Amino acid sequence: MTVDPVDAKNHGQISALGQRVLSGGQISRDEALWLFNLELSADILDLLSWANRIREHFKGNKIHLCSIVNAKAGACSENCSFCAQSSFYQTGSPKYGFVDPEPVLEAAEEANRNAVTAVGLVAAWKGLNEGPLLDEVCDRISELKAGGKTRPDASLGIIKKQVVADRLKAAGLECYGHNLESSRRFFPQTCTTHTYDDRLETISYLKKAGIKICSGGIIGMGETREDRRDLAFELRAIGANVVPVNILNPIPGTPFEKNPPLPVMEILKTIACFRLILPRQEIMIAGGRTVNLRDAQSMIFMAGASALMVGNYLTTLNQSVEKDLQMLKDLGLDPSWDNHGFSDQEENGCGCGKESCDTATAPA
């Protein structure tokens, strides 16, 4: 049997980068790509150990739970290659119009019972414009807000006018989900019916309205590690507050249906790299975790994740909320996250709950 030697230089370099981030510094693009390219399991576990320490330093033991309501399903005019709801592909996905108040309020009540911080309205369409539909969307958001317990979020596609973002804010929307999906270079392979700049423009309108940004992407679509690095740095540049990391679950009938799954350690390494690049953001593991990570799901927190999407996804199933809550309990993690203002993402905040704290020490 041949045993690959552990490179002590790698251990030292990983430690130096981890300590820099703990001390409030940042890693460079080249340093990040070096981390993405680590191959030995000993090096990857080293990286995960630092990502875990950084998560604990900035986030304590709090885990931010989100859930979603598929508020309008199927027949979407966009051709996103990963999506079961696109009208371009035959996937057998459900189709229905914008939902009435009752299912949304029921989802909010269930979220309250399970300590879920936010409920997001998600709609399968190109985007949102002025008119009766915007009025209806604002009504649903106002109804969620009036409940006073869960944070009203939404993911409603492209926004082309500031007035639309302002209306959403006035209705009570606190956070808007709008993924960049991948790097600018790789994006045209995921969608051609709108552009990367369309997405950045939407985020700009939302930020001007004072709405927090939930933006991340999907890994496993055929992108390179450099693409993943570039996505993380773009998310840092736009000031995303929540960063969902989705793992492709290939849907039959879509262009990505035959994509091979990413290895579990590659997924965990990617999460850890995102944590070192985005130490103060909520890194949320979302779609595809059950099918791709299987029994290794609990390791996402060691890899630096501080948020979790619970309940079923838009067109695929997740494990039960009860099982997720038991997983958090077993790990000593607390889902009672109530920081709607995201104040722990400020430069002088660490999220540990103390008025002041010393710089964390290196992991043993």
CSV table of C-alpha atoms in Angstrom, one decimal:
chain,number,residue,atom,x,y,z
A,1,MET,CA,0.0,0.0,0.0
A,2,THR,CA,1.3,3.5,-0.9
A,3,VAL,CA,0.7,6.3,1.5
A,4,ASP,CA,0.8,9.9,0.3
A,5,PRO,CA,2.9,12.1,2.7
A,6,VAL,CA,1.3,15.0,4.4
A,7,ASP,CA,2.8,18.3,3.3
A,8,ALA,CA,3.8,20.3,6.4
A,9,LYS,CA,4.0,23.4,4.3
A,10,ASN,CA,0.3,23.0,3.4
A,11,HIS,CA,-0.6,22.7,7.0
A,12,GLY,CA,1.3,25.9,7.8
A,13,GLN,CA,-0.2,27.9,4.9
A,14,ILE,CA,-3.8,26.8,5.7
A,15,SER,CA,-3.2,27.8,9.4
A,16,ALA,CA,-1.7,31.2,8.3
A,17,LEU,CA,-4.8,32.0,6.1
A,18,GLY,CA,-7.2,30.8,8.8
A,19,GLN,CA,-5.6,32.9,11.5
A,20,ARG,CA,-5.6,35.9,9.2
A,21,VAL,CA,-9.4,35.6,8.7
A,22,LEU,CA,-10.0,35.1,12.4
A,23,SER,CA,-8.0,38.3,13.1
A,24,GLY,CA,-10.3,40.3,10.7
A,25,GLY,CA,-8.2,40.1,7.6
A,26,GLN,CA,-9.1,38.8,4.1
A,27,ILE,CA,-7.6,36.2,1.8
A,28,SER,CA,-6.7,37.0,-1.8
A,29,ARG,CA,-8.1,35.5,-5.0
A,30,ASP,CA,-4.9,33.5,-5.6
A,31,GLU,CA,-4.9,32.2,-2.0
A,32,ALA,CA,-8.5,31.2,-2.3
A,33,LEU,CA,-7.9,29.3,-5.5
A,34,TRP,CA,-5.0,27.5,-3.7
A,35,LEU,CA,-7.5,26.4,-1.0
A,36,PHE,CA,-10.1,25.3,-3.6
A,37,ASN,CA,-7.4,23.1,-5.2
A,38,LEU,CA,-6.4,21.2,-2.1
A,39,GLU,CA,-6.6,17.5,-2.8
A,40,LEU,CA,-5.3,15.5,0.2
A,41,SER,CA,-7.9,14.6,2.8
A,42,ALA,CA,-5.6,15.7,5.6
A,43,ASP,CA,-5.3,19.2,4.1
A,44,ILE,CA,-9.1,19.4,3.5
A,45,LEU,CA,-9.8,18.4,7.1
A,46,ASP,CA,-7.3,21.0,8.2
A,47,LEU,CA,-9.2,23.6,6.2
A,48,LEU,CA,-12.6,22.4,7.6
A,49,SER,CA,-11.2,22.8,11.1
A,50,TRP,CA,-10.3,26.4,10.4
A,51,ALA,CA,-13.7,27.1,8.7
A,52,ASN,CA,-15.4,25.7,11.8
A,53,ARG,CA,-13.4,27.9,14.1
A,54,ILE,CA,-14.2,31.0,11.9
A,55,ARG,CA,-17.9,30.1,12.0
A,56,GLU,CA,-17.9,29.8,15.7
A,57,HIS,CA,-15.9,33.1,16.1
A,58,PHE,CA,-18.3,35.2,14.0
A,59,LYS,CA,-21.5,33.3,14.5
A,60,GLY,CA,-21.3,31.5,17.9
A,61,ASN,CA,-23.5,28.4,18.0
A,62,LYS,CA,-26.5,30.0,16.2
A,63,ILE,CA,-27.9,28.5,13.0
A,64,HIS,CA,-30.2,30.5,10.8
A,65,LEU,CA,-33.1,28.4,9.5
A,66,CYS,CA,-35.1,29.3,6.4
A,67,SER,CA,-38.0,27.7,4.5
A,68,ILE,CA,-39.7,28.5,1.3
A,69,VAL,CA,-43.2,28.4,-0.2
A,70,ASN,CA,-43.5,27.7,-4.0
A,71,ALA,CA,-45.9,30.6,-4.5
A,72,LYS,CA,-46.2,30.1,-8.3
A,73,ALA,CA,-45.0,26.9,-9.9
A,74,GLY,CA,-43.9,25.8,-13.4
A,75,ALA,CA,-44.2,27.3,-16.9
A,76,CYS,CA,-41.3,29.7,-16.3
A,77,SER,CA,-40.2,31.6,-19.4
A,78,GLU,CA,-36.5,31.3,-18.5
A,79,ASN,CA,-34.3,28.5,-19.8
A,80,CYS,CA,-32.1,27.9,-16.7
A,81,SER,CA,-30.5,24.6,-17.4
A,82,PHE,CA,-30.8,23.2,-13.9
A,83,CYS,CA,-34.5,24.1,-13.3
A,84,ALA,CA,-37.4,21.6,-13.4
A,85,GLN,CA,-39.8,24.6,-13.7
A,86,SER,CA,-38.6,26.0,-17.0
A,87,SER,CA,-41.2,25.8,-19.9
A,88,PHE,CA,-38.3,24.8,-22.2
A,89,TYR,CA,-38.0,21.3,-20.7
A,90,GLN,CA,-40.4,18.4,-20.1
A,91,THR,CA,-39.9,17.4,-16.5
A,92,GLY,CA,-43.4,16.8,-15.2
A,93,SER,CA,-43.1,19.5,-12.6
A,94,PRO,CA,-46.3,20.9,-11.1
A,95,LYS,CA,-47.8,24.1,-12.6
A,96,TYR,CA,-50.1,26.5,-10.8
A,97,GLY,CA,-50.7,30.3,-10.5
A,98,PHE,CA,-49.9,32.6,-7.7
A,99,VAL,CA,-51.1,31.2,-4.4
A,100,ASP,CA,-53.9,32.5,-2.1
A,101,PRO,CA,-53.1,33.7,1.4
A,102,GLU,CA,-54.0,30.4,3.2
A,103,PRO,CA,-51.0,28.3,2.1
A,104,VAL,CA,-48.6,31.1,2.9
A,105,LEU,CA,-50.0,31.7,6.4
A,106,GLU,CA,-50.0,27.9,7.0
A,107,ALA,CA,-46.3,27.8,6.0
A,108,ALA,CA,-45.6,30.7,8.4
A,109,GLU,CA,-47.3,28.9,11.3
A,110,GLU,CA,-45.3,25.7,10.6
A,111,ALA,CA,-42.1,27.7,10.6
A,112,ASN,CA,-43.0,29.3,13.9
A,113,ARG,CA,-43.5,25.9,15.4
A,114,ASN,CA,-40.1,24.7,14.2
A,115,ALA,CA,-38.0,27.8,15.2
A,116,VAL,CA,-37.6,28.7,11.5
A,117,THR,CA,-36.5,32.3,11.2
A,118,ALA,CA,-37.7,33.2,7.7
A,119,VAL,CA,-40.3,32.1,5.1
A,120,GLY,CA,-39.6,33.0,1.5
A,121,LEU,CA,-42.1,33.3,-1.3
A,122,VAL,CA,-40.6,31.9,-4.4
A,123,ALA,CA,-42.2,32.3,-7.9
A,124,ALA,CA,-41.3,30.6,-11.2
A,125,TRP,CA,-41.4,33.5,-13.6
A,126,LYS,CA,-39.0,35.9,-15.3
A,127,GLY,CA,-39.5,38.7,-12.9
A,128,LEU,CA,-41.8,41.2,-11.2
A,129,ASN,CA,-43.2,44.4,-12.8
A,130,GLU,CA,-45.7,47.1,-11.7
A,131,GLY,CA,-49.3,46.1,-11.8
A,132,PRO,CA,-52.0,43.9,-10.2
A,133,LEU,CA,-49.5,41.0,-9.6
A,134,LEU,CA,-47.2,43.2,-7.7
A,135,ASP,CA,-50.1,44.3,-5.6
A,136,GLU,CA,-50.9,40.7,-4.8
A,137,VAL,CA,-47.3,39.9,-3.9
A,138,CYS,CA,-47.2,42.8,-1.6
A,139,ASP,CA,-50.4,41.6,0.1
A,140,ARG,CA,-48.8,38.2,0.8
A,141,ILE,CA,-45.7,39.9,2.2
A,142,SER,CA,-47.7,42.2,4.4
A,143,GLU,CA,-49.7,39.3,5.7
A,144,LEU,CA,-46.5,37.5,6.7
A,145,LYS,CA,-45.1,40.6,8.3
A,146,ALA,CA,-48.3,41.1,10.3
A,147,GLY,CA,-47.8,37.7,11.9
A,148,GLY,CA,-44.7,39.2,13.6
A,149,LYS,CA,-42.8,35.9,14.1
A,150,THR,CA,-41.2,34.8,10.9
A,151,ARG,CA,-39.1,37.1,8.6
A,152,PRO,CA,-40.9,37.7,5.3
A,153,ASP,CA,-38.5,36.9,2.4
A,154,ALA,CA,-39.1,36.5,-1.3
A,155,SER,CA,-37.4,35.3,-4.5
A,156,LEU,CA,-39.4,36.7,-7.4
A,157,GLY,CA,-36.9,37.0,-10.3
A,158,ILE,CA,-35.6,40.0,-12.2
A,159,ILE,CA,-36.6,43.5,-11.1
A,160,LYS,CA,-36.2,46.3,-13.7
A,161,LYS,CA,-37.4,49.4,-11.8
A,162,GLN,CA,-36.6,50.9,-8.5
A,163,VAL,CA,-40.2,51.5,-7.7
A,164,VAL,CA,-40.8,47.7,-7.6
A,165,ALA,CA,-38.1,47.2,-5.0
A,166,ASP,CA,-39.4,50.1,-3.0
A,167,ARG,CA,-42.9,48.7,-3.0
A,168,LEU,CA,-41.6,45.3,-1.7
A,169,LYS,CA,-39.7,47.1,1.1
A,170,ALA,CA,-42.8,49.2,2.0
A,171,ALA,CA,-44.9,45.9,2.2
A,172,GLY,CA,-42.5,44.6,4.8
A,173,LEU,CA,-40.0,42.5,2.8
A,174,GLU,CA,-36.7,42.2,4.7
A,175,CYS,CA,-34.6,39.9,2.5
A,176,TYR,CA,-34.7,39.0,-1.2
A,177,GLY,CA,-33.3,35.9,-2.8
A,178,HIS,CA,-31.6,36.3,-6.1
A,179,ASN,CA,-28.8,33.9,-6.9
A,180,LEU,CA,-25.9,34.8,-9.2
A,181,GLU,CA,-25.8,31.0,-9.8
A,182,SER,CA,-22.1,30.8,-10.9
A,183,SER,CA,-19.3,33.0,-12.1
A,184,ARG,CA,-19.8,35.5,-14.9
A,185,ARG,CA,-17.7,33.3,-17.2
A,186,PHE,CA,-19.9,30.2,-16.6
A,187,PHE,CA,-23.3,31.8,-16.4
A,188,PRO,CA,-24.1,31.6,-20.1
A,189,GLN,CA,-24.0,27.9,-19.8
A,190,THR,CA,-26.7,28.0,-17.2
A,191,CYS,CA,-29.1,30.5,-18.8
A,192,THR,CA,-29.4,32.6,-22.0
A,193,THR,CA,-32.8,34.2,-21.6
A,194,HIS,CA,-31.4,36.8,-19.2
A,195,THR,CA,-27.9,38.0,-18.4
A,196,TYR,CA,-25.5,38.1,-15.4
A,197,ASP,CA,-25.9,41.9,-15.5
A,198,ASP,CA,-29.7,41.6,-15.3
A,199,ARG,CA,-29.1,39.8,-12.0
A,200,LEU,CA,-26.6,42.4,-10.7
A,201,GLU,CA,-29.0,45.2,-11.7
A,202,THR,CA,-31.8,43.6,-9.7
A,203,ILE,CA,-29.6,43.3,-6.6
A,204,SER,CA,-28.6,47.0,-7.0
A,205,TYR,CA,-32.3,48.1,-6.9
A,206,LEU,CA,-33.0,45.9,-3.9
A,207,LYS,CA,-30.0,47.3,-2.0
A,208,LYS,CA,-31.1,50.9,-2.7
A,209,ALA,CA,-34.5,50.0,-1.3
A,210,GLY,CA,-32.8,48.8,1.9
A,211,ILE,CA,-33.6,45.1,1.4
A,212,LYS,CA,-31.1,42.5,2.6
A,213,ILE,CA,-29.6,40.3,-0.1
A,214,CYS,CA,-29.7,36.5,-0.2
A,215,SER,CA,-27.5,35.5,-3.1
A,216,GLY,CA,-25.4,32.4,-3.8
A,217,GLY,CA,-25.3,29.7,-6.5
A,218,ILE,CA,-25.2,26.1,-7.5
A,219,ILE,CA,-22.2,23.9,-7.5
A,220,GLY,CA,-21.9,20.7,-9.6
A,221,MET,CA,-23.2,22.2,-12.9
A,222,GLY,CA,-19.9,21.6,-14.7
A,223,GLU,CA,-18.1,24.7,-13.5
A,224,THR,CA,-14.5,24.8,-12.5
A,225,ARG,CA,-13.0,25.5,-9.0
A,226,GLU,CA,-12.0,28.9,-10.4
A,227,ASP,CA,-15.6,29.6,-11.2
A,228,ARG,CA,-16.6,28.8,-7.6
A,229,ARG,CA,-13.8,31.1,-6.4
A,230,ASP,CA,-15.0,33.9,-8.7
A,231,LEU,CA,-18.6,33.4,-7.5
A,232,ALA,CA,-17.6,33.8,-3.9
A,233,PHE,CA,-15.6,36.9,-4.6
A,234,GLU,CA,-18.5,38.4,-6.6
A,235,LEU,CA,-20.8,37.7,-3.6
A,236,ARG,CA,-18.4,39.5,-1.3
A,237,ALA,CA,-18.3,42.4,-3.7
A,238,ILE,CA,-22.1,42.8,-3.8
A,239,GLY,CA,-22.4,42.5,-0.1
A,240,ALA,CA,-24.7,39.5,0.1
A,241,ASN,CA,-26.0,38.9,3.6
A,242,VAL,CA,-27.1,35.3,3.1
A,243,VAL,CA,-25.2,33.0,0.7
A,244,PRO,CA,-27.1,29.9,-0.3
A,245,VAL,CA,-24.8,27.0,-1.5
A,246,ASN,CA,-27.0,24.7,-3.6
A,247,ILE,CA,-25.6,21.4,-4.9
A,248,LEU,CA,-27.0,20.3,-8.2
A,249,ASN,CA,-29.6,17.6,-8.0
A,250,PRO,CA,-29.9,16.6,-11.7
A,251,ILE,CA,-33.5,16.6,-12.8
A,252,PRO,CA,-34.5,14.3,-15.7
A,253,GLY,CA,-35.5,16.4,-18.7
A,254,THR,CA,-33.2,19.3,-18.0
A,255,PRO,CA,-29.8,19.9,-19.9
A,256,PHE,CA,-27.9,19.0,-16.7
A,257,GLU,CA,-29.7,15.7,-16.1
A,258,LYS,CA,-26.6,13.6,-16.7
A,259,ASN,CA,-24.1,15.7,-14.7
A,260,PRO,CA,-22.0,13.5,-12.4
A,261,PRO,CA,-22.4,14.2,-8.7
A,262,LEU,CA,-19.6,16.1,-6.9
A,263,PRO,CA,-17.6,14.1,-4.3
A,264,VAL,CA,-18.7,14.7,-0.7
A,265,MET,CA,-15.2,16.1,0.2
A,266,GLU,CA,-15.3,18.5,-2.7
A,267,ILE,CA,-18.6,19.8,-1.5
A,268,LEU,CA,-17.4,20.3,2.0
A,269,LYS,CA,-14.2,21.9,0.8
A,270,THR,CA,-16.2,24.4,-1.3
A,271,ILE,CA,-18.3,25.4,1.8
A,272,ALA,CA,-15.1,25.9,3.8
A,273,CYS,CA,-13.6,28.0,1.1
A,274,PHE,CA,-16.7,30.2,1.0
A,275,ARG,CA,-16.4,30.6,4.8
A,276,LEU,CA,-12.9,31.9,4.6
A,277,ILE,CA,-13.8,34.3,1.8
A,278,LEU,CA,-17.1,35.3,3.5
A,279,PRO,CA,-16.4,35.1,7.2
A,280,ARG,CA,-19.3,37.3,8.4
A,281,GLN,CA,-22.0,36.1,5.9
A,282,GLU,CA,-24.7,33.5,6.7
A,283,ILE,CA,-23.6,30.6,4.5
A,284,MET,CA,-26.7,28.5,4.0
A,285,ILE,CA,-26.8,25.0,2.6
A,286,ALA,CA,-29.9,24.7,0.5
A,287,GLY,CA,-31.0,22.5,-2.4
A,288,GLY,CA,-29.4,19.1,-3.1
A,289,ARG,CA,-27.8,18.5,0.4
A,290,THR,CA,-29.8,15.3,1.2
A,291,VAL,CA,-29.1,13.5,-2.1
A,292,ASN,CA,-25.5,14.7,-2.4
A,293,LEU,CA,-24.2,14.6,1.2
A,294,ARG,CA,-26.3,11.7,2.5
A,295,ASP,CA,-24.9,10.7,6.0
A,296,ALA,CA,-22.3,13.5,5.9
A,297,GLN,CA,-24.9,16.3,6.2
A,298,SER,CA,-23.9,17.2,9.7
A,299,MET,CA,-20.3,18.0,8.5
A,300,ILE,CA,-21.6,21.1,6.7
A,301,PHE,CA,-21.3,23.0,10.0
A,302,MET,CA,-17.7,21.9,10.6
A,303,ALA,CA,-17.1,23.2,7.0
A,304,GLY,CA,-18.4,26.6,8.1
A,305,ALA,CA,-22.1,26.6,7.3
A,306,SER,CA,-24.2,28.8,9.6
A,307,ALA,CA,-27.6,28.5,8.0
A,308,LEU,CA,-29.8,25.8,6.7
A,309,MET,CA,-32.8,25.6,4.4
A,310,VAL,CA,-35.4,23.2,6.0
A,311,GLY,CA,-38.6,21.7,4.7
A,312,ASN,CA,-39.0,20.6,1.1
A,313,TYR,CA,-37.5,22.5,-1.8
A,314,LEU,CA,-39.3,23.8,-4.9
A,315,THR,CA,-39.7,20.5,-6.8
A,316,THR,CA,-37.7,18.0,-4.7
A,317,LEU,CA,-37.9,16.6,-1.2
A,318,ASN,CA,-35.7,17.3,1.8
A,319,GLN,CA,-35.3,15.3,5.0
A,320,SER,CA,-37.9,16.1,7.7
A,321,VAL,CA,-37.6,19.3,9.7
A,322,GLU,CA,-37.7,17.2,12.9
A,323,LYS,CA,-34.6,15.3,11.7
A,324,ASP,CA,-32.8,18.5,11.0
A,325,LEU,CA,-33.6,19.9,14.4
A,326,GLN,CA,-32.4,16.7,16.1
A,327,MET,CA,-29.2,17.0,14.1
A,328,LEU,CA,-28.6,20.6,15.4
A,329,LYS,CA,-29.4,19.5,18.9
A,330,ASP,CA,-26.9,16.6,18.7
A,331,LEU,CA,-24.2,19.1,17.5
A,332,GLY,CA,-24.9,21.6,20.3
A,333,LEU,CA,-26.2,24.2,17.7
A,334,ASP,CA,-29.0,26.6,18.4
A,335,PRO,CA,-31.6,27.4,15.7
A,336,SER,CA,-33.2,30.3,17.7
A,337,TRP,CA,-31.6,32.9,15.4
A,338,ASP,CA,-33.4,36.3,15.9
A,339,ASN,CA,-30.9,38.7,14.4
A,340,HIS,CA,-33.1,40.1,11.6
A,341,GLY,CA,-30.8,43.1,11.3
A,342,PHE,CA,-27.7,41.0,10.4
A,343,SER,CA,-25.7,43.3,12.7
A,344,ASP,CA,-23.1,40.5,13.2
A,345,GLN,CA,-21.9,41.1,9.6
A,346,GLU,CA,-20.5,44.5,10.5
A,347,GLU,CA,-16.7,44.8,10.6
A,348,ASN,CA,-16.7,45.1,14.4
A,349,GLY,CA,-19.1,42.3,15.1
A,350,CYS,CA,-18.2,38.6,15.7
A,351,GLY,CA,-21.6,37.2,16.6
A,352,CYS,CA,-20.5,35.5,19.8
A,353,GLY,CA,-23.0,37.4,21.9
A,354,LYS,CA,-20.4,39.2,24.0
A,355,GLU,CA,-19.9,42.9,24.1
A,356,SER,CA,-16.2,42.3,23.5
A,357,CYS,CA,-14.0,39.3,22.9
A,358,ASP,CA,-10.4,38.4,22.2
A,359,THR,CA,-9.2,37.2,18.9
A,360,ALA,CA,-9.8,33.5,18.7
A,361,THR,CA,-6.9,31.1,19.0
A,362,ALA,CA,-5.8,28.5,16.6
A,363,PRO,CA,-7.5,25.1,16.7
A,364,ALA,CA,-5.6,22.4,18.4
